[in-house]
Tab-separated table of C-alpha atoms in Angstrom:
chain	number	residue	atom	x	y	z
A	172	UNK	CA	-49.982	-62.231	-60.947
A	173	UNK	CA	-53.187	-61.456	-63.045
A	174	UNK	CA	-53.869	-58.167	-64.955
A	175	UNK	CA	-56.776	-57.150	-65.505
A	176	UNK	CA	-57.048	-55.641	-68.918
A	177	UNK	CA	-60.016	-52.313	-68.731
A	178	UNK	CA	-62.729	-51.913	-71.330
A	179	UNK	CA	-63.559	-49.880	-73.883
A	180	UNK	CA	-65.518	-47.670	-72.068
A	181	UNK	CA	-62.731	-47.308	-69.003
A	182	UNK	CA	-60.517	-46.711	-72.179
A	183	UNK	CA	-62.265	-43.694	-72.726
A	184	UNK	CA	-62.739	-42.251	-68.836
A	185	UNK	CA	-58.815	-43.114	-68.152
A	186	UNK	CA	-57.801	-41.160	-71.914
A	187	UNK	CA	-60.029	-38.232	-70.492
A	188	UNK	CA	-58.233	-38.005	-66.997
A	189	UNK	CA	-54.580	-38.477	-68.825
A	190	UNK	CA	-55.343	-36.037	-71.089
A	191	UNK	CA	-56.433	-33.773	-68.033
A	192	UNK	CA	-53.632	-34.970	-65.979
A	193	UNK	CA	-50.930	-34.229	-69.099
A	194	UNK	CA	-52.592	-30.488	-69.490
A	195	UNK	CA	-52.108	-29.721	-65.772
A	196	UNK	CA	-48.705	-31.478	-65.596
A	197	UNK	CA	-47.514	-29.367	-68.883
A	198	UNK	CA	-48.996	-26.261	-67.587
A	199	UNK	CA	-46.921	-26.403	-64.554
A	200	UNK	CA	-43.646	-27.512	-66.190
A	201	UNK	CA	-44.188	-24.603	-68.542
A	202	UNK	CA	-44.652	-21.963	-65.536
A	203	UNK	CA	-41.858	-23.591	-63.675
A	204	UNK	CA	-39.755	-23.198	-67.042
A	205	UNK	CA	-41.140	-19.517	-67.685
A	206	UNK	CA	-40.236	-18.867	-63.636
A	207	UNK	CA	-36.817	-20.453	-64.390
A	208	UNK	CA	-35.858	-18.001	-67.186
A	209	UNK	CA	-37.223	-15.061	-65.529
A	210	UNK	CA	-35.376	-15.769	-62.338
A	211	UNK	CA	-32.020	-16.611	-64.818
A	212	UNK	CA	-33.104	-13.297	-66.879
A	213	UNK	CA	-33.327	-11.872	-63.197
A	214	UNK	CA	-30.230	-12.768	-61.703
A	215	UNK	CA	-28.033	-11.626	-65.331
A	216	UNK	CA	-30.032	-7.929	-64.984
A	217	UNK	CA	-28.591	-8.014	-61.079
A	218	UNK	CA	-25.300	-8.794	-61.692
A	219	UNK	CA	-25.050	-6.093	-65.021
A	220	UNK	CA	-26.204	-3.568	-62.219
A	221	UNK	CA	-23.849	-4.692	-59.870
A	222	UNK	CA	-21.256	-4.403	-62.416
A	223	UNK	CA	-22.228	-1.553	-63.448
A	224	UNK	CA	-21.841	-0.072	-60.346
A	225	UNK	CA	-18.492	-1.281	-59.830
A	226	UNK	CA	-17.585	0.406	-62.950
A	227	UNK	CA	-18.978	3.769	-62.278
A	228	UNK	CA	-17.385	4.107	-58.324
A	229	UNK	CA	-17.183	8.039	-56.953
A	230	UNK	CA	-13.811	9.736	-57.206
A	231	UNK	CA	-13.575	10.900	-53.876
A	232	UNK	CA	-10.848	13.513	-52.045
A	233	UNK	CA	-11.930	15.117	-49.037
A	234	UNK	CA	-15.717	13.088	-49.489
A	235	UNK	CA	-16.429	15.232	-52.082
A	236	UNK	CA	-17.247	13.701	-55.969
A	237	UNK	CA	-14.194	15.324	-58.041
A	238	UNK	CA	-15.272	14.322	-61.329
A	239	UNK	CA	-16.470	17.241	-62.038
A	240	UNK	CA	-14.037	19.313	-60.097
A	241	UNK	CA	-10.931	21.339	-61.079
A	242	UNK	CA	-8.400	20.567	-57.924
A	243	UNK	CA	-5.974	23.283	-57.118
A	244	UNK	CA	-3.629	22.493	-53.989
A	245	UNK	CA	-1.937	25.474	-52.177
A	246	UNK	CA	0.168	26.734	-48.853
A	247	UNK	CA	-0.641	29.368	-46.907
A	248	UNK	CA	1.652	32.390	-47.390
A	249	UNK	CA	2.775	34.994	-44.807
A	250	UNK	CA	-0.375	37.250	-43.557
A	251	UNK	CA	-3.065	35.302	-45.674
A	252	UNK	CA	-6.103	35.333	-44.863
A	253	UNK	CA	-9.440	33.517	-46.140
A	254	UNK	CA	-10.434	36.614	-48.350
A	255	UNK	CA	-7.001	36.847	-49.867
A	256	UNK	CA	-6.910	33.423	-50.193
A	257	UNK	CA	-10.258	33.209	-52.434
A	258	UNK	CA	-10.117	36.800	-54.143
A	259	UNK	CA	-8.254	34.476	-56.839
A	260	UNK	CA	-11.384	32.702	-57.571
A	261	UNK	CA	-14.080	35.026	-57.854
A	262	UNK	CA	-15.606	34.123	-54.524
A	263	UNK	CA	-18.390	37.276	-53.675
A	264	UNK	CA	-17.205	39.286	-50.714
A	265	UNK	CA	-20.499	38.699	-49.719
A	266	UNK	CA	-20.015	35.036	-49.027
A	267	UNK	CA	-16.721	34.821	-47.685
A	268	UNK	CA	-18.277	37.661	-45.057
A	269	UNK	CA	-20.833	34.635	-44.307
A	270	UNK	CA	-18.724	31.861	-44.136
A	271	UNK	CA	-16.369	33.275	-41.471
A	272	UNK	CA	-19.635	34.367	-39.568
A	273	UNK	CA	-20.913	31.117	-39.626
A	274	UNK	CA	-17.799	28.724	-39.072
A	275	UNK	CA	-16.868	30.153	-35.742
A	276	UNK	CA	-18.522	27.460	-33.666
A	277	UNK	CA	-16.585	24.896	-36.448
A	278	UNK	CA	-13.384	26.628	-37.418
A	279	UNK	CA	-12.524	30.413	-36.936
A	280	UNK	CA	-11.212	30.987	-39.736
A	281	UNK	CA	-8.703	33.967	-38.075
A	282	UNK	CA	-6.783	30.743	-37.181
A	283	UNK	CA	-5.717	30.182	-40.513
A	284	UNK	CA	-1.689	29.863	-40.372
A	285	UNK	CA	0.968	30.134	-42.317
A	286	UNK	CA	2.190	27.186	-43.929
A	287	UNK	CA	-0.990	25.260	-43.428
A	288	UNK	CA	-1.854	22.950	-46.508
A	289	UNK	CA	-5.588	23.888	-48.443
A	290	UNK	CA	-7.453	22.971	-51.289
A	291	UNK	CA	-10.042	24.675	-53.833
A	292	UNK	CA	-12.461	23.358	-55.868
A	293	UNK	CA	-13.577	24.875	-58.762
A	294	UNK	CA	-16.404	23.115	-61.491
A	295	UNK	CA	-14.733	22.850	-64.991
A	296	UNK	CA	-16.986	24.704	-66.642
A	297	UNK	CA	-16.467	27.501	-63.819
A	298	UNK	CA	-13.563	29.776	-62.422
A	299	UNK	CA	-15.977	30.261	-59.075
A	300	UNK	CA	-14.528	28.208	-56.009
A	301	UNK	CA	-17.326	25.855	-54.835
A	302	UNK	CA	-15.015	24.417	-52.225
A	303	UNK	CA	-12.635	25.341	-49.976
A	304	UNK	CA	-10.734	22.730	-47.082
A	305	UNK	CA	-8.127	23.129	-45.085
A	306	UNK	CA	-5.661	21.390	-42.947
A	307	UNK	CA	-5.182	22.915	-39.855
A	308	UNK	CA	-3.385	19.641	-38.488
A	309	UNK	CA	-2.281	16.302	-40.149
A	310	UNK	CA	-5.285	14.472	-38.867
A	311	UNK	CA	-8.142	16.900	-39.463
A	312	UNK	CA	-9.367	19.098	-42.212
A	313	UNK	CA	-12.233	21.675	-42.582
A	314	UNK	CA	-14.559	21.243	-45.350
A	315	UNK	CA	-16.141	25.173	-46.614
A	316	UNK	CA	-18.981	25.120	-49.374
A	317	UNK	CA	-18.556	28.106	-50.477
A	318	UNK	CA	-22.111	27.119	-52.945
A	319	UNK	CA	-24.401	26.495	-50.262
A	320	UNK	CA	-22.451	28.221	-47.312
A	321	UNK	CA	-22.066	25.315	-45.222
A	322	UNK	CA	-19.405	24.348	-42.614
A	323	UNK	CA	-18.245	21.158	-40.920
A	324	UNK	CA	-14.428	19.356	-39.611
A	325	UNK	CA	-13.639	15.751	-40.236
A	326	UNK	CA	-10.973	13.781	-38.999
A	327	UNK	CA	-8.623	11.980	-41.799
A	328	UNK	CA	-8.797	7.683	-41.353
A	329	UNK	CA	-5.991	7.047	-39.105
A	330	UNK	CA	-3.625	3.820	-39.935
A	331	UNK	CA	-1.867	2.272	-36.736
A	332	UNK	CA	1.506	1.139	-37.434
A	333	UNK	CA	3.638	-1.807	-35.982
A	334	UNK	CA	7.223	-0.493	-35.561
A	335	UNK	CA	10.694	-2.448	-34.180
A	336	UNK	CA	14.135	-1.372	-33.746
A	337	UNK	CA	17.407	-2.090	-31.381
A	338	UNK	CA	19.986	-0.188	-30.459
A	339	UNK	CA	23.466	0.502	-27.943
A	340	UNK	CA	24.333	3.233	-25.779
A	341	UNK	CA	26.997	5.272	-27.406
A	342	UNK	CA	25.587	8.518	-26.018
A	343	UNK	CA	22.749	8.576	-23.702
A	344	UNK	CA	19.559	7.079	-24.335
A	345	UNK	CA	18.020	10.213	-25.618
A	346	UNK	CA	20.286	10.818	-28.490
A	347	UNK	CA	20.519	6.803	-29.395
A	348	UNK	CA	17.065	6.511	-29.994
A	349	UNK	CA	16.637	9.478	-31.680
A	350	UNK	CA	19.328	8.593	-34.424
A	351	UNK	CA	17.154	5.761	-34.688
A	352	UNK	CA	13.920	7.704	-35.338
A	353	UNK	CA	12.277	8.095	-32.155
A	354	UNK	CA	10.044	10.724	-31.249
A	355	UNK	CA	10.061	12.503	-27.842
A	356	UNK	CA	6.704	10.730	-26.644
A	357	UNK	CA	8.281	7.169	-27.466
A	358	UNK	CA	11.823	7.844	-25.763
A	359	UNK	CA	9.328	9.483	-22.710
A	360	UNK	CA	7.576	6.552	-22.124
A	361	UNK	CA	10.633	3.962	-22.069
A	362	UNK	CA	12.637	6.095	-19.668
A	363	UNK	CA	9.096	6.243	-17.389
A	364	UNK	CA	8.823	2.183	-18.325
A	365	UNK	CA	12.548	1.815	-16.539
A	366	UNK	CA	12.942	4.405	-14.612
A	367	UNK	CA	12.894	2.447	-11.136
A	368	UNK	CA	15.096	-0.209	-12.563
A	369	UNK	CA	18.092	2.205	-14.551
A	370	UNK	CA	18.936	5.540	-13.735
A	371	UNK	CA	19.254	6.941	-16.948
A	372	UNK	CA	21.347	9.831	-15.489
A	373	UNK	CA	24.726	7.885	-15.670
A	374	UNK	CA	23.882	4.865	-17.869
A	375	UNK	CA	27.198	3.359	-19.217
A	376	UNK	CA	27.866	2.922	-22.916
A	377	UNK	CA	27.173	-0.676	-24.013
A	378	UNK	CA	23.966	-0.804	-22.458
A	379	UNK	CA	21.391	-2.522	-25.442
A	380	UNK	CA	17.746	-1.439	-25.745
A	381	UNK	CA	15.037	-3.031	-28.186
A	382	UNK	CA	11.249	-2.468	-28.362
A	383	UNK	CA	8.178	-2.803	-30.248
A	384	UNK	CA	6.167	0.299	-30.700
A	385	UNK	CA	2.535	1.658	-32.503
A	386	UNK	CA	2.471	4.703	-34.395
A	387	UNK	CA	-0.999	6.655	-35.970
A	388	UNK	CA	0.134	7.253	-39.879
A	389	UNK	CA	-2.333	9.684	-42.037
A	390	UNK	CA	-1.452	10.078	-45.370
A	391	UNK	CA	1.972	8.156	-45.120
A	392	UNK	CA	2.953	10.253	-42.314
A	393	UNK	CA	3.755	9.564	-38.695
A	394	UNK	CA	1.509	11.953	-36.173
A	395	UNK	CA	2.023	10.647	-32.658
A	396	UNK	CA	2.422	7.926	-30.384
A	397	UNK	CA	0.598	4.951	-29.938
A	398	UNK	CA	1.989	2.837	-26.989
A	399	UNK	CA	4.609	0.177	-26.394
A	400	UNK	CA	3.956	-3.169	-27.308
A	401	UNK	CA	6.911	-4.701	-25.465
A	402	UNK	CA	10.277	-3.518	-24.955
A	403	UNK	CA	14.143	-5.008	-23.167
A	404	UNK	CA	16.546	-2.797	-21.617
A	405	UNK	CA	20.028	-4.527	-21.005
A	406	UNK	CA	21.986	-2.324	-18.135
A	407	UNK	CA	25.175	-3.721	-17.024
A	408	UNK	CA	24.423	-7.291	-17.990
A	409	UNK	CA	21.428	-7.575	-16.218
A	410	UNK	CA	18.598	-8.051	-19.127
A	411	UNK	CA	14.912	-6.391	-18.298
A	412	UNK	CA	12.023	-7.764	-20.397
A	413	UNK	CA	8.600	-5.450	-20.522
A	414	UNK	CA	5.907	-7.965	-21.047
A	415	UNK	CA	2.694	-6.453	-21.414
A	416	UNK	CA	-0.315	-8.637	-19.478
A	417	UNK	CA	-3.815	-7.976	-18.471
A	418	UNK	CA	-4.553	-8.220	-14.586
A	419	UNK	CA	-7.498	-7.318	-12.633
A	420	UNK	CA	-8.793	-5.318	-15.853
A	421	UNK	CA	-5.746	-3.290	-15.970
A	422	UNK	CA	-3.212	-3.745	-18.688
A	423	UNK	CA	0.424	-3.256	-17.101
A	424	UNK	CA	4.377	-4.508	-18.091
A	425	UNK	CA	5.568	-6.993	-15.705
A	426	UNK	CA	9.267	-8.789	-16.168
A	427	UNK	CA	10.340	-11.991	-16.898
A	428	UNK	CA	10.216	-13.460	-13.376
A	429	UNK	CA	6.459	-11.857	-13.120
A	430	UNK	CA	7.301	-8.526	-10.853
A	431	UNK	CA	5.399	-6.107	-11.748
A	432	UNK	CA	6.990	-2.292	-13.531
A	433	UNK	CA	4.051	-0.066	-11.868
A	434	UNK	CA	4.707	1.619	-8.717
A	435	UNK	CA	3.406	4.172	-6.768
A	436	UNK	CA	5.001	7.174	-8.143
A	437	UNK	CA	6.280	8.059	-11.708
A	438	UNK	CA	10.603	8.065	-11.569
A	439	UNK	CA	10.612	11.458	-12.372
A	440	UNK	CA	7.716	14.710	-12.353
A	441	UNK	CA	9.136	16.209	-15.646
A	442	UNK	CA	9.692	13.621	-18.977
A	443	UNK	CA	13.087	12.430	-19.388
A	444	UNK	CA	15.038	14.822	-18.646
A	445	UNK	CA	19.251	16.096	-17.311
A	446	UNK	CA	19.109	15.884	-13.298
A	447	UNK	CA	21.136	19.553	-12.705
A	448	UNK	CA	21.586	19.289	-8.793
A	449	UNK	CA	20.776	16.633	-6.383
A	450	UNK	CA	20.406	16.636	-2.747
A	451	UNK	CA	22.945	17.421	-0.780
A	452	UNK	CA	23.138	18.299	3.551
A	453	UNK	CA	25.871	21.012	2.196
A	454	UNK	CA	25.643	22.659	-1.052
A	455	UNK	CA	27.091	25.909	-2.128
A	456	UNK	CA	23.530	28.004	-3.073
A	457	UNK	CA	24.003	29.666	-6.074
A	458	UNK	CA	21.334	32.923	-5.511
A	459	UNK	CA	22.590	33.179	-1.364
A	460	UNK	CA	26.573	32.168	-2.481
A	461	UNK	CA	26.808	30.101	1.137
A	462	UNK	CA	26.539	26.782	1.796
A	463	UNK	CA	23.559	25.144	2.970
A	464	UNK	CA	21.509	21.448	2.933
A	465	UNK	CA	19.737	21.602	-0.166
A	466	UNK	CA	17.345	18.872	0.292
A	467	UNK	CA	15.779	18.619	-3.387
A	468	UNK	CA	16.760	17.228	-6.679
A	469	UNK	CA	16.501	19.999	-9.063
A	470	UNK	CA	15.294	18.803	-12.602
A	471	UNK	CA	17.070	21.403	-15.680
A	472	UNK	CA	13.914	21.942	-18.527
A	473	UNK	CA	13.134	24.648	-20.929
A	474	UNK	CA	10.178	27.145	-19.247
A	475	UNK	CA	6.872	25.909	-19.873
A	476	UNK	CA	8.311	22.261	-19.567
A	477	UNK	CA	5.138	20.208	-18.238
A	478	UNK	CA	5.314	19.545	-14.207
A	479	UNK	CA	3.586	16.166	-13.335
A	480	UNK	CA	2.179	14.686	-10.132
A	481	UNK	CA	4.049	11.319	-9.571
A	482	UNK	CA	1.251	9.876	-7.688
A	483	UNK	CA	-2.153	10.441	-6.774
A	484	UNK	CA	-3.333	12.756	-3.951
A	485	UNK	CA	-4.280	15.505	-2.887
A	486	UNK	CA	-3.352	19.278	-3.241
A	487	UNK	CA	-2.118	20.866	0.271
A	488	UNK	CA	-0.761	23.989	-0.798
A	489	UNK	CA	-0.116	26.109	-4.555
A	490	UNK	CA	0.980	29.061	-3.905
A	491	UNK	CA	3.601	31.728	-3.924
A	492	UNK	CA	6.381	32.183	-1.868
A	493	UNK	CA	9.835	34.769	-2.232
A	494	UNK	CA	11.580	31.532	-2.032
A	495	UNK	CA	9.580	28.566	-3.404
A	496	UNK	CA	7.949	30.758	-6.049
A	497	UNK	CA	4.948	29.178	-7.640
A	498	UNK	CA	4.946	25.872	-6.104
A	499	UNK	CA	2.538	22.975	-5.228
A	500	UNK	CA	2.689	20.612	-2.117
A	501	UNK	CA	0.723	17.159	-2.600
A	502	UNK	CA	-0.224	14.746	0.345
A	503	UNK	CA	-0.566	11.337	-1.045
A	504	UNK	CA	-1.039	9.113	1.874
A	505	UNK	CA	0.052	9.204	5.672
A	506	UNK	CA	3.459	8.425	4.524
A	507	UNK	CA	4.918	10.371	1.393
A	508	UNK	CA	4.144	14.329	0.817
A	509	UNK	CA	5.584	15.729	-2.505
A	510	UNK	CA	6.485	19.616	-3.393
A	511	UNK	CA	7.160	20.893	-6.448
A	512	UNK	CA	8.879	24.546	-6.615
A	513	UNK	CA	9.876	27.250	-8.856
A	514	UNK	CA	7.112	26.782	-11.381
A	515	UNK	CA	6.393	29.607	-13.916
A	516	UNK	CA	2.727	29.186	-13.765
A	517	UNK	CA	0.887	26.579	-11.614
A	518	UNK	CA	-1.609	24.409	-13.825
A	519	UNK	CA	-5.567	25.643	-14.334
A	520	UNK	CA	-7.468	24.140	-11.250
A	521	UNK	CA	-4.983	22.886	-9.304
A	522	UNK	CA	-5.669	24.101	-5.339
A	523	UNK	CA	-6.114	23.374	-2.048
A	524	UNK	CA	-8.286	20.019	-1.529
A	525	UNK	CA	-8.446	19.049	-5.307
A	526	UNK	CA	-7.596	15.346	-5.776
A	527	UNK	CA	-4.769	14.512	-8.783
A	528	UNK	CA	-4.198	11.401	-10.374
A	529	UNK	CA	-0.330	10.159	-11.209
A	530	UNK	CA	1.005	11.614	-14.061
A	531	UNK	CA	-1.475	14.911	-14.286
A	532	UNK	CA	-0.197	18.139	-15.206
A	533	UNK	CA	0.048	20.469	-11.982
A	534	UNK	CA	2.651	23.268	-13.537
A	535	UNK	CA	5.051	24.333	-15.603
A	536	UNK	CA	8.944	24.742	-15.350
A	537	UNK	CA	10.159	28.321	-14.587
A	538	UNK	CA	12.474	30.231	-12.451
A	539	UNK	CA	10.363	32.099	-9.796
A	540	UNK	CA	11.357	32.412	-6.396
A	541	UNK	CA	15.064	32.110	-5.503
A	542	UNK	CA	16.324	30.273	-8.757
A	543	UNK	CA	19.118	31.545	-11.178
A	544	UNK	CA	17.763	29.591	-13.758
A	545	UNK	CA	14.296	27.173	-15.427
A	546	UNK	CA	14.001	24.127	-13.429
A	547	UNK	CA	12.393	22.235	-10.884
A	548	UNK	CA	13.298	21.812	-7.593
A	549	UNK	CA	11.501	18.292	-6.628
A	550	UNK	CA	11.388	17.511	-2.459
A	551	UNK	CA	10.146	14.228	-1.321
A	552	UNK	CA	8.754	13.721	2.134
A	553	UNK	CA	8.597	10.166	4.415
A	554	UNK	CA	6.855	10.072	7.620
A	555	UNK	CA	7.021	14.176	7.783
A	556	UNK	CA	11.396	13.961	7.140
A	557	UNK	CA	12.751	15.322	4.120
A	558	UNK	CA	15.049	11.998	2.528
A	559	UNK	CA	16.785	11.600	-1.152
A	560	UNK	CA	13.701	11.047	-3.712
A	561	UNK	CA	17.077	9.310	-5.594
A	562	UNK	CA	17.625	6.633	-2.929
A	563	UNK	CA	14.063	5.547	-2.461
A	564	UNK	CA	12.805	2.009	-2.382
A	565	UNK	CA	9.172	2.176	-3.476
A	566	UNK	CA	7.028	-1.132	-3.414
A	567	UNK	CA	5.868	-2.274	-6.871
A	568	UNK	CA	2.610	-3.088	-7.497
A	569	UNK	CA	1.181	-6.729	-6.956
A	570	UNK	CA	3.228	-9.577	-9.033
A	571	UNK	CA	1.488	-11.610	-11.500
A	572	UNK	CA	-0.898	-13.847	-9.446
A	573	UNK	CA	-0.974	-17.845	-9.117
A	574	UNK	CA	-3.917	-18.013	-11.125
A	575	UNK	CA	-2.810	-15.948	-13.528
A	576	UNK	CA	1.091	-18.046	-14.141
A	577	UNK	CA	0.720	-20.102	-16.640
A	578	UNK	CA	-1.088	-17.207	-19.220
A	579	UNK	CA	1.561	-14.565	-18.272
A	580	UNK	CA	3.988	-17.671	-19.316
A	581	UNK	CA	2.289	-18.093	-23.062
A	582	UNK	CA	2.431	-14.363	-23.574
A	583	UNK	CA	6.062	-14.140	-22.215
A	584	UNK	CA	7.357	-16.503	-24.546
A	585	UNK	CA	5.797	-14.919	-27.511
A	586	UNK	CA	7.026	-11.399	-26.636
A	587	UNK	CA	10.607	-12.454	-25.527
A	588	UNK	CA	10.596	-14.670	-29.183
A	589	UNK	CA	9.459	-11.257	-30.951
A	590	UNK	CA	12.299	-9.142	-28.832
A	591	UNK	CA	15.117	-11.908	-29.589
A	592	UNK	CA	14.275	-11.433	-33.337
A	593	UNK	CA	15.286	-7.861	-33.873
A	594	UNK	CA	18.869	-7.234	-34.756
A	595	UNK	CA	20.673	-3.889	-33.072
A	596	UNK	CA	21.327	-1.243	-35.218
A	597	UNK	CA	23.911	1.866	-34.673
A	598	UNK	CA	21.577	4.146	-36.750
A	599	UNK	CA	18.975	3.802	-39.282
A	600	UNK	CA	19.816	0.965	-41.888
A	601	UNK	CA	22.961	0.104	-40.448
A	602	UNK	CA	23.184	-3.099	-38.477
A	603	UNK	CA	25.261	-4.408	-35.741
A	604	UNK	CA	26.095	-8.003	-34.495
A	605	UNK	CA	23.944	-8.898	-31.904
A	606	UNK	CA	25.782	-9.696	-28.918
């Protein structure tokens, strides 16, 4: 290879363009260094803000900023009202006038009770309420600024809760589940669940029971219901698993061999409840003292006791009677007719031609007509003849389809897995072998 060596004078031209070349080369490593620290510089100033932030976080209660805020917590006392209430706290009569004026489309504050939970807020340097909220349930509360007379209701974040238990029959359902810390709703809804399969009415003792359950907690406490995950009833030896599954859009329980829980009609048209007198072709009346075919099943409940609809239809007849009393007649299809009798009140809107869905609210319990006593008096109709509602077969719905097999299988296992892993207890923290 030969190398050609430049001149003197190309010396000088190539010097000039290095020296050119360096200055630009320099300049730019210098900006790029400059943009380098700044963008360093940068990123430290972000992340003291962000920090800084992080330091300095609101202390909230109720949304409000109670750093500067004196909190004083308080219980509505017997005939209380919001003027007494704030008289403490040198709230003008002038704007607790204007506050109840203006909250009546949020809160009418005449509805303040006794024994309700509220809150004032006060500034430290201050004995003047700025705030006032109250609590006129567990899950909501109403916000007053008493400063710039403004009104508005919130709801409190609601936590859903996972909860498990088993138990035995010692009693009757009803009181086994409540030792075990049931609420109404929860035993409700597992006596509807197996209504068609045990007749809770005469249930032996040994009978076992499990389920899985939500709950809505605010503030560490329970405030209702939130559905049955899955759930097993054991009656006489013969085992019933609820497995939850999703079909044609519709979430329903289906058992372990894949027949389905839903039916046409609810067991029962009142919650679970004691079955006082069922029908009979020669029972002594007790209002006419003679014997006659009482062709009912008469439902004992408190007065006011929800009436429901088991099925959809359509209203015939709500009226009053001397005998029936209040009462409601429902055609739900060219087969089955329902009547419902003795009701203290019939529901708002329920009347001749209106269509009601399975499980609404037609009425209440009562003792109207010829009735010694509050209950219902349910009659069941087939093809136009009066028959025992008690001895009824009615068709379930469709059975999980072929398509559908092998996913009802995967979720089947995993419930009956979660079922099989709870222990039964006799009440709460005591444990019994499971048999």
């Amino acid at each position: 290879m030969v190398i050609r060596l430049p001149t003197q004078k190309a010396d000088r031209k190539m010097n000039k363009k290095w020296i050119s070349a360096s200055a630009i080369i320099f300049a730019l490593a210098g900006g790029f260094y400059l943009l380098g620290n700044n963008l360093a510089v940068s990123s430290e100033v972000e992340e003291e803000i962000v920090l800084e932030e992080e330091e300095f976080e609101e202390n909230l209660l109720y949304g409000i900023n109670i750093d500067e805020l004196d909190v004083i917590e308080g219980i509505v006392g017997k005939n209380q009202t919001l003027s007494t209430i704030l008289a403490p706290f040198n709230v003008p009569y002038q704007i607790i006038d204007e506050i109840a004026r203006k909250s009546k489309e949020v809160f009418d504050v005449r509805r303040i009770a006794f024994n309700k939970k509220f809150i004032v807020m006060t500034p430290k340097d201050s004995s003047q309420a700025q705030f006032f909220i109250y609590e006129p349930n567990p899950a909501e509360y109403v916000v007053f600024n008493l400063e710039e007379v403004q009104i508005y209701k919130e709801e409190k974040p609601v936590e859903i809760q996972r909860v498990e238990f088993g138990g035995l029959i010692t009693k009757s359902l009803y009181q086994d589940m409540m030792e075990l810390g049931a609420s109404h709703e929860l035993i409700n809804k597992f006596a509807d669940l197996y209504g068609w399969n045990v007749d809770f009415q005469r249930i032996p003792k040994g009978d076992k029971f499990k389920v899985i359950y939500r709950e809505k907690v605010i503030d560490g406490v329970t405030v209702g219901f939130d559905g049955i995950e899955t759930a097993f009833y054991e009656h006489k030896g013969q085992a019933y698993h609820a497995i939850p599954f999703e079909q044609n859009g519709e979430v329903s329980f289906f058992d372990q061999e894949g027949n389905s829980f839903k039916k046409e009609f609810l067991r029962d048209p009142v919650e679970f409840t004691r079955i006082s007198s069922r029908y009979s072709l020669n029972r002594f009346h007790p209002v006419q003292k003679r014997y006659k075919p009482h062709l009912g099943t008469d439902y004992a409940a408190p007065t006011g006791t929800e009436i429901r609809t088991i099925g959809d239809g359509t209203v015939v007849e709500a009226r009053f009677t001397s005998a029936n009393g209040n009462y409601v007649k429902i055609k739900h299809n060219g087969t089955y007719t329902t009547q419902y009798l003795h009701m203290s009140k019939i529901a708002s809107g329920i009347k001749p031609g209106e269509r009601v869905k399975q499980g609404q609210v037609i009425g209440y319990v009562g003792s109207t007509g010829l009735a010694t006593g509050p209950h219902l008096c349910f009659r069941f109709w087939k093809n136009g003849k009066q028959v025992d509602w008690l001895q009824e077969e009615i068709p379930p719905s469709d059975p999980i389809l072929t398509e559908n097999l092998l996913a009802f299988e995967k979720v089947k296992i995993e419930k009956m897995q979660q079922i099989s892993a709870i222990p039964y207890t006799k009440n709460r923290g005591k444990l019994l072998a499971d048999k």
